[in-house]
GROMACS .gro file of C-alpha atoms in nm:
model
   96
    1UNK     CA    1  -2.014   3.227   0.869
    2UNK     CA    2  -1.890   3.466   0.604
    3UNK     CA    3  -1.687   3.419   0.308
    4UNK     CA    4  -1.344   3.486   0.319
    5UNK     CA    5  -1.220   3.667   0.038
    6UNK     CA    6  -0.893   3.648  -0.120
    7UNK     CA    7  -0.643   3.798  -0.422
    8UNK     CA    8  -0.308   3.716  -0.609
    9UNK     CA    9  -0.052   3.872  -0.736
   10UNK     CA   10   0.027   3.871  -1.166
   11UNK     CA   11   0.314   3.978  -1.352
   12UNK     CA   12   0.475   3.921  -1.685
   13UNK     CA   13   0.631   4.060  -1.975
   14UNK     CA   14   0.387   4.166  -2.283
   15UNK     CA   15   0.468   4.043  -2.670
   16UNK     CA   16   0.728   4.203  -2.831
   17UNK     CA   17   0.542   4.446  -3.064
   18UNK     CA   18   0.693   4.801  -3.272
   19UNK     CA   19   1.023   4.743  -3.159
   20UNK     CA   20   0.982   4.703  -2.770
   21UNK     CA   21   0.756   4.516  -2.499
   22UNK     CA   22   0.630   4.635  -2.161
   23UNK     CA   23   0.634   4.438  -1.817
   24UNK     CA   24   0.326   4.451  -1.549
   25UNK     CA   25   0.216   4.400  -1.266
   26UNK     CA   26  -0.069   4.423  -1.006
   27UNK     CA   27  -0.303   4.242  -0.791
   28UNK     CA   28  -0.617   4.080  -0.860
   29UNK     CA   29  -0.954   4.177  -0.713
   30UNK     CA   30  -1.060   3.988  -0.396
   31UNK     CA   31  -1.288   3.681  -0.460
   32UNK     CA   32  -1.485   3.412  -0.276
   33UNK     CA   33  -1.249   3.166  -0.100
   34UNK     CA   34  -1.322   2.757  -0.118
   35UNK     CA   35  -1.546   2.798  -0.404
   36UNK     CA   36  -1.514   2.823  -0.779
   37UNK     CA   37  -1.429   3.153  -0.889
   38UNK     CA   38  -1.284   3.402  -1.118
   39UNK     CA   39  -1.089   3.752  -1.047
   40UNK     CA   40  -1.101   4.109  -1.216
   41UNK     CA   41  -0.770   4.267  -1.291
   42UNK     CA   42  -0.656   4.620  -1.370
   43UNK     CA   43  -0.261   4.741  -1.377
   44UNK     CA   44  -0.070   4.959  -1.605
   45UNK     CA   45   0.269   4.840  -1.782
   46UNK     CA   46   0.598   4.990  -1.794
   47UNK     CA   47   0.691   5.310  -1.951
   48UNK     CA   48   0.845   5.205  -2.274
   49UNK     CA   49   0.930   5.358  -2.584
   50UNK     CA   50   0.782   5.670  -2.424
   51UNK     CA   51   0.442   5.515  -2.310
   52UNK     CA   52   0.242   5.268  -2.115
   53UNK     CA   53  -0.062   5.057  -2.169
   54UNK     CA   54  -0.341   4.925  -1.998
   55UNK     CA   55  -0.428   4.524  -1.875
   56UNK     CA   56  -0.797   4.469  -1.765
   57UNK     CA   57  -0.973   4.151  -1.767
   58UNK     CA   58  -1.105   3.841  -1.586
   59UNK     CA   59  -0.874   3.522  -1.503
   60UNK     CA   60  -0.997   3.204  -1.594
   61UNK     CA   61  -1.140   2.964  -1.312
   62UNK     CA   62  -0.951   2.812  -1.022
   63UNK     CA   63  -0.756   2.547  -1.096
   64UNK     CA   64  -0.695   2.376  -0.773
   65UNK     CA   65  -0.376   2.239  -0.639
   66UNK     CA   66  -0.308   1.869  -0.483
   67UNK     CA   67  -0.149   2.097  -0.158
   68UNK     CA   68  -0.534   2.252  -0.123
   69UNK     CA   69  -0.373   2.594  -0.301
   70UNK     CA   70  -0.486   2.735  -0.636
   71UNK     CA   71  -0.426   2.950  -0.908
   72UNK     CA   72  -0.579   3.111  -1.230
   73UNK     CA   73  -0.452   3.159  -1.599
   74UNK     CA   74  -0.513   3.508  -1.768
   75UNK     CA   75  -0.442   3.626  -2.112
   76UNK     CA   76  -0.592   3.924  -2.349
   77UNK     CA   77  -0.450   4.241  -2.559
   78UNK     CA   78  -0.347   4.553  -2.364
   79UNK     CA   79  -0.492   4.894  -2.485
   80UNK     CA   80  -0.440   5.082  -2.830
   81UNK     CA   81  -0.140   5.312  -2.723
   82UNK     CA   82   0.191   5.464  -2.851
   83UNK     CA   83   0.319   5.738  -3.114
   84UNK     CA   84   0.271   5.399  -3.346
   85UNK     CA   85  -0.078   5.311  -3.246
   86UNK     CA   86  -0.054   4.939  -3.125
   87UNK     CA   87  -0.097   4.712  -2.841
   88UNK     CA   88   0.033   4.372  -2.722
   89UNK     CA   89  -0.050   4.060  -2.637
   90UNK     CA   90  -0.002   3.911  -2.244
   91UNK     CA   91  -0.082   3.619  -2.044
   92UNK     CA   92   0.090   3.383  -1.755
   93UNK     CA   93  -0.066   3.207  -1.410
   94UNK     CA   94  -0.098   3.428  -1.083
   95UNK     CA   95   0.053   3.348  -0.810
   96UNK     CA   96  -0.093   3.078  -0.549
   0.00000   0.00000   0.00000
């Protein structure tokens, strides 16, 4: 029987950083269903302040759900960007 594979959806609003902050977001990377996994991510942000960063990383394990759903937790730093060289902070729960 194969493995069904599944993905969620993740969105937020970054730190507030050099005046301004960005929103995102994307959809995670399908992954395993029914076992204990992780999920890649990759989006852009918002054009603000006249540019946009970048959000890659890996959300942290499942954490199961008394309904038989799940979710994952993600955090991390956005790329180096802007006339200001900076970047922001970001993190929140995907969606079930």
């Amino acid at each position: 029987m194969p493995v069904q594979g599944h993905v969620h959806e993740l969105r937020g609003v970054t730190s507030y950083d050099v005046g301004h902050n960005h929103r995102y977001a994307g959809t995670t990377e399908p992954a395993p269903s029914g076992v204990q996994h992780t999920h890649r991510y990759f989006t852009f942000t918002t054009v603000d302040d006249r540019h946009r960063h970048q959000i890659r990383g890996v959300t942290g394990p499942a954490i199961q759900l008394p309904n038989g759903g799940h979710y994952h937790e993600f955090s991390g730093f956005t790329t180096v960007d802007g006339v200001t060289p900076h970047r922001h902070s970001y993190s929140g729960r995907t969606s079930l």
